[in-house]
Structure formats: structure tokens, C-alpha cells
mmCIF file of C-alpha atoms in Angstrom:
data_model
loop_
_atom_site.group_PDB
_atom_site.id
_atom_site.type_symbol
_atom_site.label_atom_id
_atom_site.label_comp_id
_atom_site.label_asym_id
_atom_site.label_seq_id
_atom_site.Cartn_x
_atom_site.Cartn_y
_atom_site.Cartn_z
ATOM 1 C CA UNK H 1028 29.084 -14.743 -6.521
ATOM 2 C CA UNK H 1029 25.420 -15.301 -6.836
ATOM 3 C CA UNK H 1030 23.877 -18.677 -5.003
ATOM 4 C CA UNK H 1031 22.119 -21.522 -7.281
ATOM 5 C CA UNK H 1032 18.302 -20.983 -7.753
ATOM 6 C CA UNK H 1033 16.431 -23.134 -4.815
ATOM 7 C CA UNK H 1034 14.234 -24.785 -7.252
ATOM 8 C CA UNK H 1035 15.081 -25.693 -10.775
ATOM 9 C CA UNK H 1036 13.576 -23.683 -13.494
ATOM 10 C CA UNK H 1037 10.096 -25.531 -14.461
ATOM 11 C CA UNK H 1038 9.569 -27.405 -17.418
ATOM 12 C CA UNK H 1039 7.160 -28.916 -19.828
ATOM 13 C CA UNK H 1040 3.325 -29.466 -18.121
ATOM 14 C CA UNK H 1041 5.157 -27.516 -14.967
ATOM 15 C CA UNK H 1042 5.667 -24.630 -16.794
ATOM 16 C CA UNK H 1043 2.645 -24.440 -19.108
ATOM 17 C CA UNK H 1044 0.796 -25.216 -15.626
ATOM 18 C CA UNK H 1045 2.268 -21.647 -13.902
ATOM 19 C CA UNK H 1046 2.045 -20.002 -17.177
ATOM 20 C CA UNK H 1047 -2.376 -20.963 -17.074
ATOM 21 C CA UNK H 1048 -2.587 -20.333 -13.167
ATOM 22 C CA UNK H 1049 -0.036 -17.069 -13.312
ATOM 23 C CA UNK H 1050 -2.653 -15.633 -15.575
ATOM 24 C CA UNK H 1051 -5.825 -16.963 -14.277
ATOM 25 C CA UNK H 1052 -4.515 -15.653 -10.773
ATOM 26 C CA UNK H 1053 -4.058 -12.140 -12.317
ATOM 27 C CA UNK H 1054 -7.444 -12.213 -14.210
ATOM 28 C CA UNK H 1055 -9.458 -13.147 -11.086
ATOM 29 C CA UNK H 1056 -7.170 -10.315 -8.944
ATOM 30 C CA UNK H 1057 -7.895 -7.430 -11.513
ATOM 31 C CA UNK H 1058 -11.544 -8.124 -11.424
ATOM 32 C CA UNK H 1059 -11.322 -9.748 -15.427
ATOM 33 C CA UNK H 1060 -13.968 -12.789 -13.676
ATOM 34 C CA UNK H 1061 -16.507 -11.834 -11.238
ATOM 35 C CA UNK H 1062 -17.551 -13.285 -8.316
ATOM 36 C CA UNK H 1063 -19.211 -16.590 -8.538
ATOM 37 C CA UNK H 1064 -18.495 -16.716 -12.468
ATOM 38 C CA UNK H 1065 -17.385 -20.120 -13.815
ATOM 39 C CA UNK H 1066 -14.259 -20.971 -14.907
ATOM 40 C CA UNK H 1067 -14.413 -24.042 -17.266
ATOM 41 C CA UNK H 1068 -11.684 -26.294 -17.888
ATOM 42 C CA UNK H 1069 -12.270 -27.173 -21.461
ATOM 43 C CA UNK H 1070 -12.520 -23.314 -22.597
ATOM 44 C CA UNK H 1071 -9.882 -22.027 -20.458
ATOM 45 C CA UNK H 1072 -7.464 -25.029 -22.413
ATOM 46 C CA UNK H 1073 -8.574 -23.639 -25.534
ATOM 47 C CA UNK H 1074 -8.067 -20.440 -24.980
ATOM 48 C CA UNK H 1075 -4.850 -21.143 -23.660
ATOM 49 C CA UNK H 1076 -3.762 -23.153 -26.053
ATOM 50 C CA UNK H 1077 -3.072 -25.993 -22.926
ATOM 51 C CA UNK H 1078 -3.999 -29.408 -22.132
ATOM 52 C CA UNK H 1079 -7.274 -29.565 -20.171
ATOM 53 C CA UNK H 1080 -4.718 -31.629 -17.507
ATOM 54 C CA UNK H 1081 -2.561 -28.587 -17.777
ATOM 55 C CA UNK H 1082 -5.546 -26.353 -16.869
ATOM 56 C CA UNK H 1083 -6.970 -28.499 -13.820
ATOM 57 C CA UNK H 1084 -3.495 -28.399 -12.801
ATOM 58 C CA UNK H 1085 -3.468 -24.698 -12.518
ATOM 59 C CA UNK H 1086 -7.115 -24.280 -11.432
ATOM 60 C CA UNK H 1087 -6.584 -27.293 -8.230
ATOM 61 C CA UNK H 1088 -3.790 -24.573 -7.233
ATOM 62 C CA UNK H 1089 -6.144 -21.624 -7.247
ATOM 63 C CA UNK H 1090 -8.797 -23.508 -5.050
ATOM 64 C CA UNK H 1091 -5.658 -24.487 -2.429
ATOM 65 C CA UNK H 1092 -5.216 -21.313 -2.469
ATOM 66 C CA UNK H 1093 -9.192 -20.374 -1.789
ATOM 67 C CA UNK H 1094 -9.297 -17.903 -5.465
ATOM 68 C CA UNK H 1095 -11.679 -21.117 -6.970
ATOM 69 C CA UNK H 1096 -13.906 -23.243 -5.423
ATOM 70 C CA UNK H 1097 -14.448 -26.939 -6.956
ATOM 71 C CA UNK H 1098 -17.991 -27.048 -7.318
ATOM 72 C CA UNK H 1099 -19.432 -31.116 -7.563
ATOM 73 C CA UNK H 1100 -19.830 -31.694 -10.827
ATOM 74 C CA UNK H 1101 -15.890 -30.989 -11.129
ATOM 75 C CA UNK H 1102 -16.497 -27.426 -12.577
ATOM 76 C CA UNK H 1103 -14.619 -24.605 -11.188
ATOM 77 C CA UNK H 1104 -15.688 -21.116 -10.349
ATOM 78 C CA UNK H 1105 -14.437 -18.079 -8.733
ATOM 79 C CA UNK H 1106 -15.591 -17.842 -5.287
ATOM 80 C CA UNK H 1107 -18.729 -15.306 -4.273
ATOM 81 C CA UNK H 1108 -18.392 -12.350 -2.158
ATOM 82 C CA UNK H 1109 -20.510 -13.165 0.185
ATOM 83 C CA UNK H 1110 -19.113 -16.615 0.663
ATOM 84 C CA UNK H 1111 -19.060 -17.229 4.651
ATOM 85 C CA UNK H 1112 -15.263 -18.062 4.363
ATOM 86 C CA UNK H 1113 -14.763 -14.362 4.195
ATOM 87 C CA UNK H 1114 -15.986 -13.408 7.244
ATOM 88 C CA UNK H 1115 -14.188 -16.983 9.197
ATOM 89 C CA UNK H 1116 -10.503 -15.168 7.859
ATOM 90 C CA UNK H 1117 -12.158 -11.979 9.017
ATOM 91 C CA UNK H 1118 -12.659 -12.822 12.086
ATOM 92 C CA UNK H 1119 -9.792 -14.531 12.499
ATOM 93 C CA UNK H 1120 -7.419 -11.556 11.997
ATOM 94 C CA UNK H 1121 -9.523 -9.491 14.358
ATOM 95 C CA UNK H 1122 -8.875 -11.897 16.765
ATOM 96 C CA UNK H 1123 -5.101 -11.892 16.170
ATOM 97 C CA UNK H 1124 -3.237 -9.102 14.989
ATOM 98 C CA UNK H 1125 -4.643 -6.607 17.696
ATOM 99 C CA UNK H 1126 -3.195 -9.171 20.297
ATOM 100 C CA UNK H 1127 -0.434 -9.416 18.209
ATOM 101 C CA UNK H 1128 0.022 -6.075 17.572
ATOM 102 C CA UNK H 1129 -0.242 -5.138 21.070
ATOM 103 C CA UNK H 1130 2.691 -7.204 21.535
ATOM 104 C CA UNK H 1131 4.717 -5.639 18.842
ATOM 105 C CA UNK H 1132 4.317 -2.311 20.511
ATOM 106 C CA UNK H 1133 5.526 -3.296 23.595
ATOM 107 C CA UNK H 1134 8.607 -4.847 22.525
ATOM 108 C CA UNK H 1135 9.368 -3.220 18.780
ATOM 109 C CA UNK H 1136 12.568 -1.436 19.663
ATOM 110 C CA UNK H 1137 13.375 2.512 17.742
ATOM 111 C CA UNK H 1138 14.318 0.175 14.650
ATOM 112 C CA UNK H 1139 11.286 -1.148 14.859
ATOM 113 C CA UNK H 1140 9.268 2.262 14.813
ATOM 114 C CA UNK H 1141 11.583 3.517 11.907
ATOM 115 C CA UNK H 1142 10.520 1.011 9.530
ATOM 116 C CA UNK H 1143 6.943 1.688 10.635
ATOM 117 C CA UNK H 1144 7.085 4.823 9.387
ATOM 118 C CA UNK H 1145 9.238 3.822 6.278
ATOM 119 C CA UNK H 1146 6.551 1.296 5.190
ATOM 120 C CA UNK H 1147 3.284 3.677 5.900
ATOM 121 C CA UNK H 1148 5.565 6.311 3.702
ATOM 122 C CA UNK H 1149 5.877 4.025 0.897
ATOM 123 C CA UNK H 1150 2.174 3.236 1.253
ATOM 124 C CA UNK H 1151 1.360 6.572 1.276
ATOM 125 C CA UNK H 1152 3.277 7.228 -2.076
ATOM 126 C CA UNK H 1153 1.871 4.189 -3.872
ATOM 127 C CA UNK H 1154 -0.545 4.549 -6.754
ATOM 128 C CA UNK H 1155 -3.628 2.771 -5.116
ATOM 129 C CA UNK H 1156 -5.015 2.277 -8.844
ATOM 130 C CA UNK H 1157 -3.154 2.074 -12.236
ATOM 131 C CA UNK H 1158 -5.646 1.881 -15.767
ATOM 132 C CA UNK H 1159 -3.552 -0.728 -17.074
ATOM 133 C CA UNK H 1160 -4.599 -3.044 -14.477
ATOM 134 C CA UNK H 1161 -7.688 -2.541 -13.659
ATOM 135 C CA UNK H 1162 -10.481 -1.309 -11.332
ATOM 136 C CA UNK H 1163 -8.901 -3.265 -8.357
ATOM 137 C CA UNK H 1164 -5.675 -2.362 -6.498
ATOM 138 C CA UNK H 1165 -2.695 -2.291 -8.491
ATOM 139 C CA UNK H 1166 0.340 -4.460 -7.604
ATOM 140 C CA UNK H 1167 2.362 -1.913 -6.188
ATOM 141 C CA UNK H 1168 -0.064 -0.457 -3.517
ATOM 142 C CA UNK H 1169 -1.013 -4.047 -2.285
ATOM 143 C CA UNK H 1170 2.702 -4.959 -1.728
ATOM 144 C CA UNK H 1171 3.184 -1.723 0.133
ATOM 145 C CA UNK H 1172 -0.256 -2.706 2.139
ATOM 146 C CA UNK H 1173 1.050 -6.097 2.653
ATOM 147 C CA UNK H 1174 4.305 -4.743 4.301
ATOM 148 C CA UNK H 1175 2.748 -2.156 6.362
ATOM 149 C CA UNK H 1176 0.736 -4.311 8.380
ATOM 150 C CA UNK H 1177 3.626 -6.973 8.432
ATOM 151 C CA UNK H 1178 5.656 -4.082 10.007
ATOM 152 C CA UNK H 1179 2.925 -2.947 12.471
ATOM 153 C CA UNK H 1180 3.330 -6.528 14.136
ATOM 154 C CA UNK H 1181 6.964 -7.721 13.883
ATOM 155 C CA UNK H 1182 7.969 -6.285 16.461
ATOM 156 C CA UNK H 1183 6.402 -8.331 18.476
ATOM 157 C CA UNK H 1184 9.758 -11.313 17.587
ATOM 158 C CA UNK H 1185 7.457 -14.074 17.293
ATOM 159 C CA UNK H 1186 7.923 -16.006 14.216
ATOM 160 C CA UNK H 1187 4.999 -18.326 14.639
ATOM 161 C CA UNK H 1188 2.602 -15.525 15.009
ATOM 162 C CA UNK H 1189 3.909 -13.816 11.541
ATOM 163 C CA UNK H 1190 3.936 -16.891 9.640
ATOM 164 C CA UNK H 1191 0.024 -16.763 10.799
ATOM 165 C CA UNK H 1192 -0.619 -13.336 9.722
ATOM 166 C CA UNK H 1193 0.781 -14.243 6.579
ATOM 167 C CA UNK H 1194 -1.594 -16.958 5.826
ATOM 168 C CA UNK H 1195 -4.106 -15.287 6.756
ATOM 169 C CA UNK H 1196 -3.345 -11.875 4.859
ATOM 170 C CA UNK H 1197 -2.949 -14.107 1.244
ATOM 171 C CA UNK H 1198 -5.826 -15.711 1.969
ATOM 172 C CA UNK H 1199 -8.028 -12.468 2.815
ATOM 173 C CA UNK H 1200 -6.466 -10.615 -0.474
ATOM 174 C CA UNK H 1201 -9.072 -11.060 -2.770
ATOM 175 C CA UNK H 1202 -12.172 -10.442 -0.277
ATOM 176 C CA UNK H 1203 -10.289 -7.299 0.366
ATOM 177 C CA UNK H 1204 -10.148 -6.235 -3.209
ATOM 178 C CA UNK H 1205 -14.054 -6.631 -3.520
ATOM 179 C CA UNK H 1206 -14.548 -5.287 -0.177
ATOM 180 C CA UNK H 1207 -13.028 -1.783 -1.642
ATOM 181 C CA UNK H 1208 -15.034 -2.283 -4.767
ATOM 182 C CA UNK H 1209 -18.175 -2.472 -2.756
ATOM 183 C CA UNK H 1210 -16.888 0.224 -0.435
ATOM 184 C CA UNK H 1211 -15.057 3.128 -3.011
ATOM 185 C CA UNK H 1212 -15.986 5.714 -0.224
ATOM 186 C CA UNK H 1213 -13.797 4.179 2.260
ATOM 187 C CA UNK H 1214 -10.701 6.311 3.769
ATOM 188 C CA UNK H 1215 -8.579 3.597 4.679
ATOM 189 C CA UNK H 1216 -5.690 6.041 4.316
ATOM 190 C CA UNK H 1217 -7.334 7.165 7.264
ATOM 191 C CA UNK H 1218 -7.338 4.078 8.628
ATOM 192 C CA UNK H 1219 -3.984 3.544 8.212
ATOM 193 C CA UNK H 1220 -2.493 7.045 9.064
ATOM 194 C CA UNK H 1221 -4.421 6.256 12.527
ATOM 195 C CA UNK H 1222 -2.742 2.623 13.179
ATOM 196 C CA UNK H 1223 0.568 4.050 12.545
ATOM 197 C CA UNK H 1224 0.004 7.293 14.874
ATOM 198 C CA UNK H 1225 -1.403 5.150 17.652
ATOM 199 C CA UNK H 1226 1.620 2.080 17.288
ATOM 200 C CA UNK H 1227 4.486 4.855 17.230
ATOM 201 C CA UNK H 1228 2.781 6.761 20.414
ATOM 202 C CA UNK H 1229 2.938 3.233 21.790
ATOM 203 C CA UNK H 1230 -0.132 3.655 22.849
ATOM 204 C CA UNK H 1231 -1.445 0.181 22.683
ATOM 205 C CA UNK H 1232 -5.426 0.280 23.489
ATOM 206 C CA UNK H 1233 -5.808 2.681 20.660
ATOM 207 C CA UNK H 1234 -3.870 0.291 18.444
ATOM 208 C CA UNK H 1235 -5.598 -2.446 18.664
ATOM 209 C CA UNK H 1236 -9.392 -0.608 18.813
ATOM 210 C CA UNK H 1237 -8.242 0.777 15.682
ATOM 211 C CA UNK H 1238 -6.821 -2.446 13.838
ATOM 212 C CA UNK H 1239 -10.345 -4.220 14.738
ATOM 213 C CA UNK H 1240 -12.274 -1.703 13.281
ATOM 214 C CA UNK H 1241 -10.249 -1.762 9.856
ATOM 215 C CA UNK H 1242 -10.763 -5.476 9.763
ATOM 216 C CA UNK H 1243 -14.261 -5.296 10.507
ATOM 217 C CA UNK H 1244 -15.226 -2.729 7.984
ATOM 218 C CA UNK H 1245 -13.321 -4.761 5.545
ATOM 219 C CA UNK H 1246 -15.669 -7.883 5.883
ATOM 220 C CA UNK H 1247 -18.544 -4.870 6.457
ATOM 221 C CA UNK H 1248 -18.578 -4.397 2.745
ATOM 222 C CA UNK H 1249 -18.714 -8.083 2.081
ATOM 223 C CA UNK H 1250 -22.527 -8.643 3.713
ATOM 224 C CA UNK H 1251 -26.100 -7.811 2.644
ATOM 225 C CA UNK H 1252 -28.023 -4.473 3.378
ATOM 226 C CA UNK H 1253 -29.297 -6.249 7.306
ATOM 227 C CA UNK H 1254 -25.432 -6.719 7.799
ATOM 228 C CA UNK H 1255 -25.408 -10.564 7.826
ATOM 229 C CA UNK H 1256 -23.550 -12.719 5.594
ATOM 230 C CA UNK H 1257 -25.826 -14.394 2.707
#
């Protein structure tokens, strides 16, 4: 016997609301908007076929969730690359998930170090691009990135800490998706075959050197030619 949905199925504005942000979010993910391009209200409604209400709705939930910036005239636009914000969650998550993940090796028990290696596998084997959606990562391989690194640092048991690197992570998605872009000669398989070596040899300093340099070449690819954010 199957539970009752936690949330009633949306309807009217509600659902023509997720329907403009659900495909606003995917247009900005895929790379369908550049960075810093506007995204007006009144055209996005008629295209749509929505409300202009309906449309702020969905647009005031991409700028909580930093894919939009409100600019002061109460136009919207995607955010630019080299926006500073990028390089605040950046740094961030450098200063973090190596502590964290230090942590995790320490205590992540042989169950632990078996899904490591289950979700680097399933990275491995994910298609990092698919033509029908786009130049950016496809859904599958950022899911499988996503639960990598979540692996690499649960076993450190702390729940608070997680719910952080989740936040973070969402919130660093789209720089990271631009940062590849920018960066197409990047081996982050590499990258990753080397954090999951180093966490199941539980050898901790190596770890963490490793997991700052991945973060940092991330934001790398998101700064002018002098290396400084413009």
C-alpha cells in the first residue's frame, strides 16, 4: 500500500507557475539563454501562453534559487559568469567539503567505501553529453556527479554538514556547467578517479588536496585571462 502524496497535486496559477519555471529552469541549464541575457516577463507570458503574474511567479523562484537575478527596473536576466557570487559558493565548498571529507574518511565504515565505488562506477558509465539536450551536461551525468560527491562525504554522519553541501552543490550547478563550457579540455574524470582512489586508501591529506583543487579549477574557468574575477 502506497503512502498519500506529501503535497497535493498543484493547481490553476500553481501549476501554470511550475509548468513556466520547469521550463525556464531547463532552458537556462541546457545553455538555450546565455549568460547575462534578459529574460522579460511580458515575452516569456506570451510565449507561454501565461499570465505575466504567472511568469514573475516562476522567474521570483529562479532568482531564490540564484539562476536569475532581479535587475532594478524589475527586469530579469540570467546571471553572468563572471558574477562574484560564483567564486563566494566556490570558496565556500573549498573551505568545507575537504574538512568534511576528511571526516568522512575517518569514520565511513566498509559500507561506506562500497557505495563510493558504486557511485564513481555509475559516474563513470554516464553519458556526460546527450544531443538532445544540449551542449551542457545532460541530466543523467549531473545526478551521478551530484551523488558521487554526496557519497565522498557521508560518511562523515553529520547531517548538518550534508544539508550544507547540498545547498551549496544546487547553488554552484549552473557556474559549474559554464565552467566546463569554458574549460572543454578539462579531465575531471581524472579528477574524480583521483578523489575516489585517495578516500578508499583512506588516505586523508591526499583527499582533501585533491577535492580543493577540483573546486578551484572549477571557479578557474569562471575568471578573466589575469585570473581575477570581473
Amino acid at each position: 500500500m502506497t503512502g498519500a502524496p506529501r503535497n497535493p497535486a498543484p493547481c490553476g496559477k500553481q501549476m501554470l507557475s511550475e509548468q513556466v519555471y520547469a521550463h525556464l529552469w531547463s532552458a537556462i541549464m541546457r545553455g538555450g539563454y546565455a549568460p547575462g541575457d534578459a529574460l522579460k516577463p511580458q515575452d516569456l507570458a506570451r510565449e507561454q501562453g501565461v499570465s505575466l503574474a504567472v511568469t514573475r511567479e516562476a522567474l521570483v523562484r529562479l532568482v531564490g534559487e540564484g539562476l536569475a537575478d532581479r535587475l532594478p527596473n524589475r527586469g530579469f536576466a540570467v546571471p553572468s559568469f563572471s558574477d562574484h557570487r560564483w567564486q563566494e559558493i566556490a570558496e565556500a565548498r573549498r573551505t568545507i567539503e575537504p574538512v568534511v571529507l576528511r571526516m568522512s574518511i575517518e569514520r565511513g565504515d566498509i559500507d561506506w567505501e562500497a557505495r563510493v565505488r558504486a557511485a564513481h562506477h555509475r559516474l563513470v558509465r554516464a553519458p556526460a553529453y546527450v544531443m538532445e539536450e544540449g551542449e551542457h551536461y545532460s541530466s543523467a551525468w549531473s545526478e551521478a556527479h551530484r551523488a558521487f560527491h554526496r557519497t565522498l562525504l557521508e560518511g562523515c554522519g553529520n547531517l548538518t554538514l550534508l544539508e550544507t553541501f547540498d545547498r551549496l552543490f544546487t547553488a554552484s550547478e549552473l557556474a559549474r556547467r559554464w565552467s566546463a563550457h569554458r574549460n572543454p579540455d578539462r579531465d575531471a574524470a581524472k579528477e574524480h578517479r583521483m578523489l575516489e582512489e585517495a578516500a578508499l586508501a583512506r588516505d586523508a591529506d591526499t583527499a582533501a588536496a585533491v577535492m580543493v583543487q577540483h573546486l578551484a579549477l572549477t571557479a578557474a574557468a569562471l575568471t578573466d585571462d589575469s585570473g581575477q574575477a570581473t
